[in-house]
Amino acid sequence: MKRLALLLCTMVLLVPSGWAQGQAQTWSGALVDAACKQGEPNKKCSVAATTIAFGLVLADGKFLKFDEGGNATAGKEMQKVEAKGGDVMAKVSGMLEGSTIKVETLEIQ
């Protein structure tokens, strides 16, 4: 029984931290052009219908980029948005891997 307990404790310690944090989260913020934002972090980097790499700037100024699937989803959603000027706000849910959101859902607000 002690061996089983020791084995279980060892397994818990070896689980990668991403698995332990493997729950979906939700973020809201301004949708931005990720290629622009990565090259010029202080620039506004507004999105357009032609943007192919997306990210989200949170209220605290933190920038999170999207994974490939999230870029495709955001691109499709941008095709539905009328040109209204200004920021495009979005609500995104998914899993955070480093500074990249593995997007599960995206809603333009």
PDB file of C-alpha atoms in Angstrom:
ATOM      1  CA  MET A   1       0.000   0.000   0.000  1.00  0.00           C
ATOM      2  CA  LYS A   2       2.881   2.375   0.776  1.00  0.00           C
ATOM      3  CA  ARG A   3       4.353   1.681  -2.656  1.00  0.00           C
ATOM      4  CA  LEU A   4       1.051   2.556  -4.337  1.00  0.00           C
ATOM      5  CA  ALA A   5       0.798   5.804  -2.376  1.00  0.00           C
ATOM      6  CA  LEU A   6       4.388   6.696  -3.270  1.00  0.00           C
ATOM      7  CA  LEU A   7       3.754   5.899  -6.933  1.00  0.00           C
ATOM      8  CA  LEU A   8       0.626   8.088  -7.017  1.00  0.00           C
ATOM      9  CA  CYS A   9       2.446  10.988  -5.331  1.00  0.00           C
ATOM     10  CA  THR A  10       5.291  10.687  -7.834  1.00  0.00           C
ATOM     11  CA  MET A  11       2.867  10.683 -10.767  1.00  0.00           C
ATOM     12  CA  VAL A  12       1.126  13.815  -9.510  1.00  0.00           C
ATOM     13  CA  LEU A  13       4.455  15.628  -9.276  1.00  0.00           C
ATOM     14  CA  LEU A  14       5.391  14.623 -12.823  1.00  0.00           C
ATOM     15  CA  VAL A  15       2.172  15.844 -14.472  1.00  0.00           C
ATOM     16  CA  PRO A  16       2.988  18.805 -16.735  1.00  0.00           C
ATOM     17  CA  SER A  17       1.605  22.082 -15.396  1.00  0.00           C
ATOM     18  CA  GLY A  18      -0.446  22.590 -18.590  1.00  0.00           C
ATOM     19  CA  TRP A  19      -2.482  19.504 -17.757  1.00  0.00           C
ATOM     20  CA  ALA A  20      -3.196  20.781 -14.281  1.00  0.00           C
ATOM     21  CA  GLN A  21      -4.357  24.093 -15.788  1.00  0.00           C
ATOM     22  CA  GLY A  22      -6.267  22.390 -18.613  1.00  0.00           C
ATOM     23  CA  GLN A  23      -9.544  24.185 -18.012  1.00  0.00           C
ATOM     24  CA  ALA A  24     -10.997  26.646 -20.491  1.00  0.00           C
ATOM     25  CA  GLN A  25     -10.828  30.326 -19.620  1.00  0.00           C
ATOM     26  CA  THR A  26     -12.570  33.381 -21.053  1.00  0.00           C
ATOM     27  CA  TRP A  27     -11.059  36.735 -22.003  1.00  0.00           C
ATOM     28  CA  SER A  28     -12.543  39.957 -23.380  1.00  0.00           C
ATOM     29  CA  GLY A  29     -10.653  42.719 -25.095  1.00  0.00           C
ATOM     30  CA  ALA A  30      -9.752  44.440 -28.326  1.00  0.00           C
ATOM     31  CA  LEU A  31      -9.100  42.205 -31.326  1.00  0.00           C
ATOM     32  CA  VAL A  32      -5.784  43.202 -32.934  1.00  0.00           C
ATOM     33  CA  ASP A  33      -3.491  42.279 -35.808  1.00  0.00           C
ATOM     34  CA  ALA A  34      -1.016  39.930 -34.093  1.00  0.00           C
ATOM     35  CA  ALA A  35       1.722  40.279 -36.731  1.00  0.00           C
ATOM     36  CA  CYS A  36       1.671  44.056 -36.279  1.00  0.00           C
ATOM     37  CA  LYS A  37       1.470  43.857 -32.469  1.00  0.00           C
ATOM     38  CA  GLN A  38       4.418  41.470 -32.207  1.00  0.00           C
ATOM     39  CA  GLY A  39       6.522  43.739 -34.417  1.00  0.00           C
ATOM     40  CA  GLU A  40       5.435  47.000 -32.775  1.00  0.00           C
ATOM     41  CA  PRO A  41       4.107  46.306 -29.244  1.00  0.00           C
ATOM     42  CA  ASN A  42       3.153  49.953 -28.581  1.00  0.00           C
ATOM     43  CA  LYS A  43       1.162  50.396 -31.793  1.00  0.00           C
ATOM     44  CA  LYS A  44      -2.657  50.080 -31.822  1.00  0.00           C
ATOM     45  CA  CYS A  45      -2.684  47.454 -34.665  1.00  0.00           C
ATOM     46  CA  SER A  46      -6.354  47.568 -35.637  1.00  0.00           C
ATOM     47  CA  VAL A  47      -7.802  44.575 -37.473  1.00  0.00           C
ATOM     48  CA  ALA A  48      -9.330  44.559 -40.944  1.00  0.00           C
ATOM     49  CA  ALA A  49     -11.141  42.039 -43.111  1.00  0.00           C
ATOM     50  CA  THR A  50      -7.737  41.165 -44.610  1.00  0.00           C
ATOM     51  CA  THR A  51      -6.006  40.428 -41.269  1.00  0.00           C
ATOM     52  CA  ILE A  52      -4.734  36.818 -41.048  1.00  0.00           C
ATOM     53  CA  ALA A  53      -3.029  36.702 -37.614  1.00  0.00           C
ATOM     54  CA  PHE A  54      -5.088  37.806 -34.630  1.00  0.00           C
ATOM     55  CA  GLY A  55      -4.668  38.453 -30.954  1.00  0.00           C
ATOM     56  CA  LEU A  56      -6.444  40.068 -28.050  1.00  0.00           C
ATOM     57  CA  VAL A  57      -5.353  43.060 -25.972  1.00  0.00           C
ATOM     58  CA  LEU A  58      -6.869  42.837 -22.510  1.00  0.00           C
ATOM     59  CA  ALA A  59      -7.963  45.793 -20.363  1.00  0.00           C
ATOM     60  CA  ASP A  60      -4.649  45.644 -18.458  1.00  0.00           C
ATOM     61  CA  GLY A  61      -2.711  45.955 -21.748  1.00  0.00           C
ATOM     62  CA  LYS A  62      -1.584  42.314 -21.871  1.00  0.00           C
ATOM     63  CA  PHE A  63      -1.394  40.876 -25.397  1.00  0.00           C
ATOM     64  CA  LEU A  64      -2.360  37.269 -26.138  1.00  0.00           C
ATOM     65  CA  LYS A  65      -2.059  35.850 -29.654  1.00  0.00           C
ATOM     66  CA  PHE A  66      -4.324  33.193 -31.180  1.00  0.00           C
ATOM     67  CA  ASP A  67      -3.415  29.716 -32.389  1.00  0.00           C
ATOM     68  CA  GLU A  68      -3.922  28.777 -36.061  1.00  0.00           C
ATOM     69  CA  GLY A  69      -7.506  27.620 -35.493  1.00  0.00           C
ATOM     70  CA  GLY A  70      -8.279  30.844 -33.651  1.00  0.00           C
ATOM     71  CA  ASN A  71      -6.859  32.869 -36.531  1.00  0.00           C
ATOM     72  CA  ALA A  72      -9.144  31.041 -38.955  1.00  0.00           C
ATOM     73  CA  THR A  73     -12.177  31.564 -36.696  1.00  0.00           C
ATOM     74  CA  ALA A  74     -11.406  35.260 -36.200  1.00  0.00           C
ATOM     75  CA  GLY A  75     -10.917  35.698 -39.956  1.00  0.00           C
ATOM     76  CA  LYS A  76     -14.362  34.218 -40.644  1.00  0.00           C
ATOM     77  CA  GLU A  77     -15.956  36.397 -37.963  1.00  0.00           C
ATOM     78  CA  MET A  78     -14.265  39.514 -39.360  1.00  0.00           C
ATOM     79  CA  GLN A  79     -15.889  38.854 -42.740  1.00  0.00           C
ATOM     80  CA  LYS A  80     -19.262  39.361 -41.008  1.00  0.00           C
ATOM     81  CA  VAL A  81     -18.324  42.660 -39.338  1.00  0.00           C
ATOM     82  CA  GLU A  82     -19.240  45.879 -41.111  1.00  0.00           C
ATOM     83  CA  ALA A  83     -16.501  48.484 -41.316  1.00  0.00           C
ATOM     84  CA  LYS A  84     -17.347  50.622 -38.308  1.00  0.00           C
ATOM     85  CA  GLY A  85     -13.961  52.080 -37.450  1.00  0.00           C
ATOM     86  CA  GLY A  86     -12.400  51.958 -34.020  1.00  0.00           C
ATOM     87  CA  ASP A  87     -11.707  48.909 -31.924  1.00  0.00           C
ATOM     88  CA  VAL A  88     -13.297  45.542 -32.612  1.00  0.00           C
ATOM     89  CA  MET A  89     -14.080  43.983 -29.258  1.00  0.00           C
ATOM     90  CA  ALA A  90     -14.257  40.219 -28.786  1.00  0.00           C
ATOM     91  CA  LYS A  91     -14.972  37.597 -26.158  1.00  0.00           C
ATOM     92  CA  VAL A  92     -12.760  34.528 -26.499  1.00  0.00           C
ATOM     93  CA  SER A  93     -12.724  31.247 -24.634  1.00  0.00           C
ATOM     94  CA  GLY A  94     -10.075  28.575 -24.810  1.00  0.00           C
ATOM     95  CA  MET A  95      -6.908  27.360 -23.143  1.00  0.00           C
ATOM     96  CA  LEU A  96      -3.835  29.474 -22.578  1.00  0.00           C
ATOM     97  CA  GLU A  97      -0.531  27.917 -23.652  1.00  0.00           C
ATOM     98  CA  GLY A  98       2.212  30.399 -22.804  1.00  0.00           C
ATOM     99  CA  SER A  99       1.031  33.636 -24.414  1.00  0.00           C
ATOM    100  CA  THR A 100      -1.095  31.883 -27.055  1.00  0.00           C
ATOM    101  CA  ILE A 101      -4.814  31.196 -26.718  1.00  0.00           C
ATOM    102  CA  LYS A 102      -5.921  27.885 -28.173  1.00  0.00           C
ATOM    103  CA  VAL A 103      -9.282  29.313 -29.219  1.00  0.00           C
ATOM    104  CA  GLU A 104     -12.441  27.280 -28.656  1.00  0.00           C
ATOM    105  CA  THR A 105     -15.025  30.051 -29.213  1.00  0.00           C
ATOM    106  CA  LEU A 106     -14.853  33.639 -30.397  1.00  0.00           C
ATOM    107  CA  GLU A 107     -17.656  36.176 -30.340  1.00  0.00           C
ATOM    108  CA  ILE A 108     -17.347  39.647 -31.856  1.00  0.00           C
ATOM    109  CA  GLN A 109     -19.113  42.106 -29.547  1.00  0.00           C
TER     110      GLN A 109
END
